[in-house]
XYZ file of C-alpha atoms in Angstrom:
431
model
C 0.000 0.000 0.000
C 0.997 3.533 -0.901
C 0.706 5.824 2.284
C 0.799 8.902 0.145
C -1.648 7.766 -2.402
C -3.685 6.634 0.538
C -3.966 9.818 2.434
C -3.384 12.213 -0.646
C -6.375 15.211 -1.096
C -8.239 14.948 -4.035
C -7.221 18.152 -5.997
C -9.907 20.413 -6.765
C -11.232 21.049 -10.237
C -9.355 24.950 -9.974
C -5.968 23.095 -9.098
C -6.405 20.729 -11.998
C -7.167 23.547 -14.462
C -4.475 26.255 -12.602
C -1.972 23.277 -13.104
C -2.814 22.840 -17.169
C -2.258 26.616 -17.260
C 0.968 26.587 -19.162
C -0.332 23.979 -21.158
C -2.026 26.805 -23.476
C 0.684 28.840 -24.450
C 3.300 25.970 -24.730
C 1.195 24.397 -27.530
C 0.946 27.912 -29.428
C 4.309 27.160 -30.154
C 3.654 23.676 -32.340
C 1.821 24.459 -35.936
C 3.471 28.348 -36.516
C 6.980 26.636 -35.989
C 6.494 23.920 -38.114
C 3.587 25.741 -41.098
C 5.180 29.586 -41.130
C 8.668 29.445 -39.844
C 9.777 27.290 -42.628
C 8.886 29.430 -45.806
C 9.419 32.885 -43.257
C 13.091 32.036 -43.137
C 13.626 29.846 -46.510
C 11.351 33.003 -48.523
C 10.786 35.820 -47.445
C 14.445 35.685 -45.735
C 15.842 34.117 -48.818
C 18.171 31.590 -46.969
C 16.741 28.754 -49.189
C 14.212 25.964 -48.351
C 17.108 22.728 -48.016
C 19.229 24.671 -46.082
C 16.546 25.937 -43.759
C 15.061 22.544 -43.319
C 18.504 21.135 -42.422
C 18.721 23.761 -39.362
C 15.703 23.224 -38.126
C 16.397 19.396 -38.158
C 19.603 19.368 -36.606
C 18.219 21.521 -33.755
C 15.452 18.499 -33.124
C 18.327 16.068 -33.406
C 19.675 17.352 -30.475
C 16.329 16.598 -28.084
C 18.011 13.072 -28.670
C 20.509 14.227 -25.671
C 18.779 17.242 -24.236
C 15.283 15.383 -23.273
C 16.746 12.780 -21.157
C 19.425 14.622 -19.601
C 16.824 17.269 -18.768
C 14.564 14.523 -17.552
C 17.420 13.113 -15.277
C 18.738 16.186 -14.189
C 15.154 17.072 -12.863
C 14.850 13.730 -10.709
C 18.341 14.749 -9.247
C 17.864 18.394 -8.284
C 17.268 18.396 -4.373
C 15.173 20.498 -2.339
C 11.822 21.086 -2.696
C 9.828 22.964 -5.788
C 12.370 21.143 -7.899
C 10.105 21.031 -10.823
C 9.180 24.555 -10.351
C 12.483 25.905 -10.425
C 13.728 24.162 -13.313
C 10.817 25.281 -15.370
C 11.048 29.076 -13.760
C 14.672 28.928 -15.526
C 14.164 27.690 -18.753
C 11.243 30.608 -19.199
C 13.217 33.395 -19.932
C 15.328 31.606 -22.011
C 12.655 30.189 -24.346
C 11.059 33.813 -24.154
C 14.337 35.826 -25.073
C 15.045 32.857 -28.103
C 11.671 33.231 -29.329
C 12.400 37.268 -29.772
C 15.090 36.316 -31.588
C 13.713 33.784 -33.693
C 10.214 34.936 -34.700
C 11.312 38.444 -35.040
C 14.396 38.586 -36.986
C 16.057 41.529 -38.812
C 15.811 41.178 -42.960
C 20.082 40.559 -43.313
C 20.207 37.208 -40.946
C 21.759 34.262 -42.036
C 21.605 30.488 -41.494
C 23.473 30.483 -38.021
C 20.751 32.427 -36.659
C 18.326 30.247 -37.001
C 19.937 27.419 -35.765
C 21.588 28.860 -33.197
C 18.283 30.474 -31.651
C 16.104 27.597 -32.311
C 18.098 24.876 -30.462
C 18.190 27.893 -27.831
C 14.074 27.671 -27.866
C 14.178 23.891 -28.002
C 16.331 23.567 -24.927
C 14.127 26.395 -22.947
C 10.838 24.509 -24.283
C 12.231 21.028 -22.712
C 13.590 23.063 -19.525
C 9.742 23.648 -19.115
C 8.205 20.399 -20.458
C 9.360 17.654 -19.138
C 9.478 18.882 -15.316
C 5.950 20.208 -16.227
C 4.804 16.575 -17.125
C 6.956 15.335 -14.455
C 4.975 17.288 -12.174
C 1.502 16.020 -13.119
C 2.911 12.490 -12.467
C 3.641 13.834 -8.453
C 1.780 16.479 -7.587
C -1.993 13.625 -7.383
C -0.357 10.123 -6.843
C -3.885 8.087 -7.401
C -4.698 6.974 -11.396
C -7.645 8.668 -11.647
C -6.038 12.225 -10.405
C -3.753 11.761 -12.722
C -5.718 11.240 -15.934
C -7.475 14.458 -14.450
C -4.003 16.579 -14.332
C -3.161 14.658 -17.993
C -6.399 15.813 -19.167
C -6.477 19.860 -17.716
C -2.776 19.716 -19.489
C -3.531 18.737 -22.590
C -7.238 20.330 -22.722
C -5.561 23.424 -22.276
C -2.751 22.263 -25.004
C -5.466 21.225 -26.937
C -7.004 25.421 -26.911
C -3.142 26.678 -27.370
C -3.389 24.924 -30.649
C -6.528 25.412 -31.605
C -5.696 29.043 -31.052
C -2.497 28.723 -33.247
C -4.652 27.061 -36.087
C -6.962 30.199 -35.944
C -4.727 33.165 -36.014
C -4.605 33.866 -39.501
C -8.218 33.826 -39.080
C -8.253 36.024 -36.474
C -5.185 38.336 -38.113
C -6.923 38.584 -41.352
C -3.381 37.825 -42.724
C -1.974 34.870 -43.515
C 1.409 36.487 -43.668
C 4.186 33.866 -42.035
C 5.811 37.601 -40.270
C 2.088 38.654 -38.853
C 1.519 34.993 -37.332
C 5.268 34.520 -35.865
C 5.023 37.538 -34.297
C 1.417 37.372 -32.871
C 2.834 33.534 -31.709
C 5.768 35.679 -30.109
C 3.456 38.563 -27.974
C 1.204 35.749 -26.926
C 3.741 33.213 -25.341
C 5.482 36.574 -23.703
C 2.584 37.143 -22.113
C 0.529 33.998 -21.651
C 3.534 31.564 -20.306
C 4.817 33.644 -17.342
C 0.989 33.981 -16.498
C 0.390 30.556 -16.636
C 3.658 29.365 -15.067
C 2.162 31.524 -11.760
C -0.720 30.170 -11.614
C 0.418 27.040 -11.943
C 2.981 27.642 -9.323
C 1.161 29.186 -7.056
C -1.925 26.300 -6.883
C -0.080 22.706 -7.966
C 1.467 20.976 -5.284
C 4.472 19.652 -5.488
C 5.533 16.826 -2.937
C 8.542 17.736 -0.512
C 9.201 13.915 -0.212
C 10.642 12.201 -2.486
C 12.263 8.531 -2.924
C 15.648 7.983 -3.066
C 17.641 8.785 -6.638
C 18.462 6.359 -8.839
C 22.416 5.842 -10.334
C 21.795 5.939 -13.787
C 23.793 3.282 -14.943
C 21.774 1.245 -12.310
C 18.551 2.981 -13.972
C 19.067 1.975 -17.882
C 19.092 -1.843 -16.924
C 15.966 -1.881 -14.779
C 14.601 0.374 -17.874
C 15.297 -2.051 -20.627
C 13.301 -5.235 -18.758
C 10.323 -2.801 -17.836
C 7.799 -4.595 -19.850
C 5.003 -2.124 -19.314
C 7.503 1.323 -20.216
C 8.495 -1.013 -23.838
C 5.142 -1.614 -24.694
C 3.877 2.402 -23.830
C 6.966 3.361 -25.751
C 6.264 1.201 -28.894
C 2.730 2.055 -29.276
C 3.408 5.323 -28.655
C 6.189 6.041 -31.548
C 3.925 3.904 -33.625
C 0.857 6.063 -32.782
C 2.729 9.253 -33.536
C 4.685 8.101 -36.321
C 1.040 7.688 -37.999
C -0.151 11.005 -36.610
C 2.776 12.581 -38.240
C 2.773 11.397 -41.324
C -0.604 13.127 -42.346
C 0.026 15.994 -39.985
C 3.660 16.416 -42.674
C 1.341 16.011 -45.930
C -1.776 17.640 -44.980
C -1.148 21.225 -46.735
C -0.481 19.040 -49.470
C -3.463 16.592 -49.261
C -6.161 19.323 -49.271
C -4.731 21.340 -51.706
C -3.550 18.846 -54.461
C -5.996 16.205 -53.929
C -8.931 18.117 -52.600
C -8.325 20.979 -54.393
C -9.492 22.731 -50.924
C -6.744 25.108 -50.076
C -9.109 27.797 -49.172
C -10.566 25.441 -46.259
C -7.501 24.594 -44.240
C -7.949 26.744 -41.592
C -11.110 25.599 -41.085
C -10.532 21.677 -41.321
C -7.715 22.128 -38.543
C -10.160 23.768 -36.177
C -12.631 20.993 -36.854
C -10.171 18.337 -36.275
C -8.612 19.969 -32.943
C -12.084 21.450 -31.716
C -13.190 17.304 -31.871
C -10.430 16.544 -29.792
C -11.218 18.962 -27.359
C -14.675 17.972 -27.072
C -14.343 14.849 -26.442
C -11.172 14.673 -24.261
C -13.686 14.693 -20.894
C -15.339 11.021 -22.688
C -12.069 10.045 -22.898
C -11.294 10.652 -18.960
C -14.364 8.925 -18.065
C -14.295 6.158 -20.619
C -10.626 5.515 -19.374
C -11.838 4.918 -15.557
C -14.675 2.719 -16.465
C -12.657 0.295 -18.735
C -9.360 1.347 -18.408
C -6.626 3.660 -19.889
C -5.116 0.990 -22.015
C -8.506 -0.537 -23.824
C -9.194 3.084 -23.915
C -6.151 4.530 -25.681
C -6.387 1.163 -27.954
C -9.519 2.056 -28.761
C -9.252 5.531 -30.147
C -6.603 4.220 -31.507
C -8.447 1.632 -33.645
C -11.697 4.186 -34.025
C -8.481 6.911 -35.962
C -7.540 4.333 -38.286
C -11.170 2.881 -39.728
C -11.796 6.983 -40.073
C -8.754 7.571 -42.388
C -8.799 4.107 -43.883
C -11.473 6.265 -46.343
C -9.001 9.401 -47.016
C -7.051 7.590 -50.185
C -10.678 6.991 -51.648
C -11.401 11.047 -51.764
C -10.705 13.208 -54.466
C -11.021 16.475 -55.593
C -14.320 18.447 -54.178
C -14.901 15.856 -51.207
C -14.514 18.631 -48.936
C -17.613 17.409 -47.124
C -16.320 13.839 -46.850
C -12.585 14.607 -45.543
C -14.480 16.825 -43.175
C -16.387 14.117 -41.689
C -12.946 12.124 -41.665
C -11.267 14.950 -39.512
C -14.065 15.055 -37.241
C -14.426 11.429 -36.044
C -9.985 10.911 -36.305
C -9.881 14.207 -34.063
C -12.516 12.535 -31.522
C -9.092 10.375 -31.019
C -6.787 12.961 -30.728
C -7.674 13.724 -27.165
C -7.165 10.249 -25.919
C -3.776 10.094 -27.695
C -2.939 13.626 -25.856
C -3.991 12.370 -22.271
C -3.699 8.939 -21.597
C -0.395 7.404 -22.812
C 0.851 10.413 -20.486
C -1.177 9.925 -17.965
C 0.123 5.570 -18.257
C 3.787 6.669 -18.123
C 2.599 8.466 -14.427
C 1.652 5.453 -13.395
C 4.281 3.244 -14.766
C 6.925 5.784 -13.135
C 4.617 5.237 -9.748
C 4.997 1.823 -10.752
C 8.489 1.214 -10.771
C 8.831 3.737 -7.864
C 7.024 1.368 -5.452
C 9.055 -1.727 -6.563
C 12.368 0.128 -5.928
C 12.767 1.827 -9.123
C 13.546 4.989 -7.001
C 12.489 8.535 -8.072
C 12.575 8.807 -11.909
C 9.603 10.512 -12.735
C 11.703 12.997 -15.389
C 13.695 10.314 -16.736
C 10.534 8.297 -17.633
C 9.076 11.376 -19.330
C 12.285 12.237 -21.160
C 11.715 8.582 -22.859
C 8.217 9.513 -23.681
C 9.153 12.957 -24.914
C 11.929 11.524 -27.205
C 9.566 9.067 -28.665
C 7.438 11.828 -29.474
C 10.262 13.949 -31.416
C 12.043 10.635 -32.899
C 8.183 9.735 -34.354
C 7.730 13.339 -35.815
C 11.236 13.046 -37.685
C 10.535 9.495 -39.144
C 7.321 10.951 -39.842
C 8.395 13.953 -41.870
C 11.822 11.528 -43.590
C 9.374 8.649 -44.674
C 6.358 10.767 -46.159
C 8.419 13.150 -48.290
C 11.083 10.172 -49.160
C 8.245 7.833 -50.139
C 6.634 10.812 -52.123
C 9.902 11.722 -54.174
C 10.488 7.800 -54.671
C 7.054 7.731 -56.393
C 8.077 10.983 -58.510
C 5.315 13.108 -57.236
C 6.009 17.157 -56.684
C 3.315 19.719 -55.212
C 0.678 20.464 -58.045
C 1.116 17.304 -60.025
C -2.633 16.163 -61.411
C -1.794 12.782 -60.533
C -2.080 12.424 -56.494
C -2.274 8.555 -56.002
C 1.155 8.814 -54.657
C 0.095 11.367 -51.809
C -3.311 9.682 -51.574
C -1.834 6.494 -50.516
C 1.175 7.904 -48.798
C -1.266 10.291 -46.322
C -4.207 8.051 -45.963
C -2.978 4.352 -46.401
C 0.417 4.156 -44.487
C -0.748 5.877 -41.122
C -3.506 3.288 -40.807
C -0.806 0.403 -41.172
C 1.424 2.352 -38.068
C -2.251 2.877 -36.249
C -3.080 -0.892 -36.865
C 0.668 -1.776 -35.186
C 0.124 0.379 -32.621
C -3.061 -0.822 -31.123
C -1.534 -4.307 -31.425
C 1.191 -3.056 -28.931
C -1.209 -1.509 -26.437
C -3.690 -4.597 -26.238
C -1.650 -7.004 -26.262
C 2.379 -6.136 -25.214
C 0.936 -3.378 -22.351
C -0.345 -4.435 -19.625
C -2.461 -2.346 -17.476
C -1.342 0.307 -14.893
C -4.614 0.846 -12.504
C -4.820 -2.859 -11.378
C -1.224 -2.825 -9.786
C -2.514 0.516 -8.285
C -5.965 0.271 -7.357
C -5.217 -0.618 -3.782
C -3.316 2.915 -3.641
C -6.678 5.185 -4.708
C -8.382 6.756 -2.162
């Protein structure tokens, strides 16, 4: 039994949204830096669209070393408010890079760019991981928390909804308008929510003895239930990547839609959003690994229509991003919310305190996913010949609807059958 669980106060429904708080601004950051920084720098900057690609790329490359060092370096900073501090410190320095980077003068070159982005990068995963460390500590029942999971990634869930819709709500669709509306709004929004976060989350002054990390990677490698949450979960991404790479693409070449993206990526996060609370609930009455599994499963018969569409079947693809984004808040909050309780897990059978190491794992998965993603979608796409407004989209048709299903149908393998479920080891610990 689990003292702490035992005796731990359920956190109110104010401490569960004050502690999602930076949640909202830290996903405003996702679909400028990856839809308008590109063609800002490579275009209207003239630095080139290969070379600008390569810098941004080589700044992810280095989450390889900065996520789990972060995430270890987080378990291993004493004192209490650990957490708190770390992310206090890597604030400023994501807010001063972002000045830099979405608000550059006309004469920069190529150094600049990659020079301030892996600055942003390593403030962004300063702030992360302890963030999603925290949600793993600060309610150490299952239940609370899926509940801090889902405040965090509700709120992520309106920071990118919010990033989708500012050309819509600029009136310009300008890459320099958007970067520096994305800029103003995390200087203002992030400290804000970073206070309120602060201020209302708790964060536990106990904490279980450290780890060695050379003691740490063994025990890691046999944890059966952190390979199979790891598996499914670069699976699951690398299939939520792939479209997410082609999707400009898909809906203007093969739709011929371009005028309705905006509005298909607000339908397809707004679903998400709404139904991220069915997801909580549906997750404590059967479970959050049948539940992830099955939005899982529901996201690939959805798209397993998109290589049938073709141009004008705006109505249809709709329909498609409206039942696949039902998914997306499951895939958001649960696997998350698993790799809490696995680290609770492996904390109670001696695994020590390694809370930010676990989430470093899950955050490289994430990053190592969305760079397969990107690398196998374009390769497969110049392999089959086909360049943006070619008449003949099979290529992309098959390459953004087809393959992802493949990854989803892999990755709900993994999660029924190689993960075994967290809340049955645990139940004796909820209150």
């Amino acid at each position: 039994m689990n003292t702490r669980a035992s005796t731990a106060p359920r956190l109110s429904l104010w401490q569960v949204l004050a502690y999602g708080a930076p949640g909202l601004p830290l996903a405003l950051m996702g679909i400028p830096l990856y839809v308008y920084l590109p063609p800002f720098y490579a275009n209207e900057l003239g630095l080139g669209l290969a070379a600008v690609g390569t810098a941004l790329m080589l700044t992810r490359l280095w989450d390889v070393i900065t996520d789990p060092v972060v995430g270890y370096l987080s378990d291993r900073i004493p004192g209490r408010h650990r957490r708190k501090w770390l992310m206090g410190a890597g604030m400023p320095l994501l807010i001063v890079s972002l000045w830099f980077l979405l608000r550059p003068d006309d004469d920069v070159g190529l150094w600049h760019l990659y020079l301030w982005g892996l600055a942003a990068f390593l403030g962004w995963t300063l702030i992360q991981l302890p963030y999603t460390s925290l949600g793993a500590e600060a309610d150490p029942t299952p239940h609370g928390r899926t509940r801090l999971a889902a405040g965090r990634e509700g709120l992520a869930l309106v920071g990118t909804v919010l990033a989708a819709a500012l050309p819509i709500l600029l009136g310009s669709e300008a890459p320099a308008d958007v970067l520096t509306a994305v800029f103003w709004l995390m200087a203002i929004l992030l400290p804000a929510g970073f206070f309120v976060m602060a201020a209302s989350t708790p964060e536990p002054a106990i904490h279980r003895p450290l780890v060695d990390w050379r003691h740490g990677w063994p025990l890691l490698k046999h944890n059966r239930r952190l390979r199979g949450l790891l598996g499914g979960y670069f699976l699951n991404n690398l299939a939520n990547g792939i479209p997410a790479a082609l999707f400009l693409m898909f809906v203007a070449d093969r739709l011929g839609a371009q005028n309705w993206l905006g509005w298909l990526l607000l339908l397809y996060f707004g679903a998400g959003i709404a139904a991220l609370p069915a997801w909580t609930a549906i997750a404590r009455r059967i479970g959050k690994r049948r539940a992830w599994g099955a939005s899982i499963l529901l996201a690939a018969i959805s798209f397993s229509f998109a290589p049938w569409l073709g141009s004008g079947d705006v109505a249809w693809f709709a329909l498609i991003c409206a039942v696949s984004g039902l998914s997306l808040g499951a895939d958001m909050a649960l696997p998350a919310s698993i790799q809490a309780d696995i680290a609770g897990i492996d904390s109670d059978e001696g695994g020590g305190d390694r809370a930010g190491l676990f989430f470093g794992l899950l955050g490289l998965a994430t990053k190592l996913a969305l760079a397969v993603a990107v690398g196998v979608g374009f390769g497969l796409l110049s392999l089959a010949g086909f360049e943006a407004g070619d008449s003949d989209t099979t290529a992309l048709a098959v390459t953004y609807g087809a393959l992802p299903v493949v990854f989803k149908l892999a990755a709900a393998w993994l999660v029924f059958r190689q993960l075994t479920d967290t809340e049955s080891h645990l139940r004796g610990t909820t209150p």
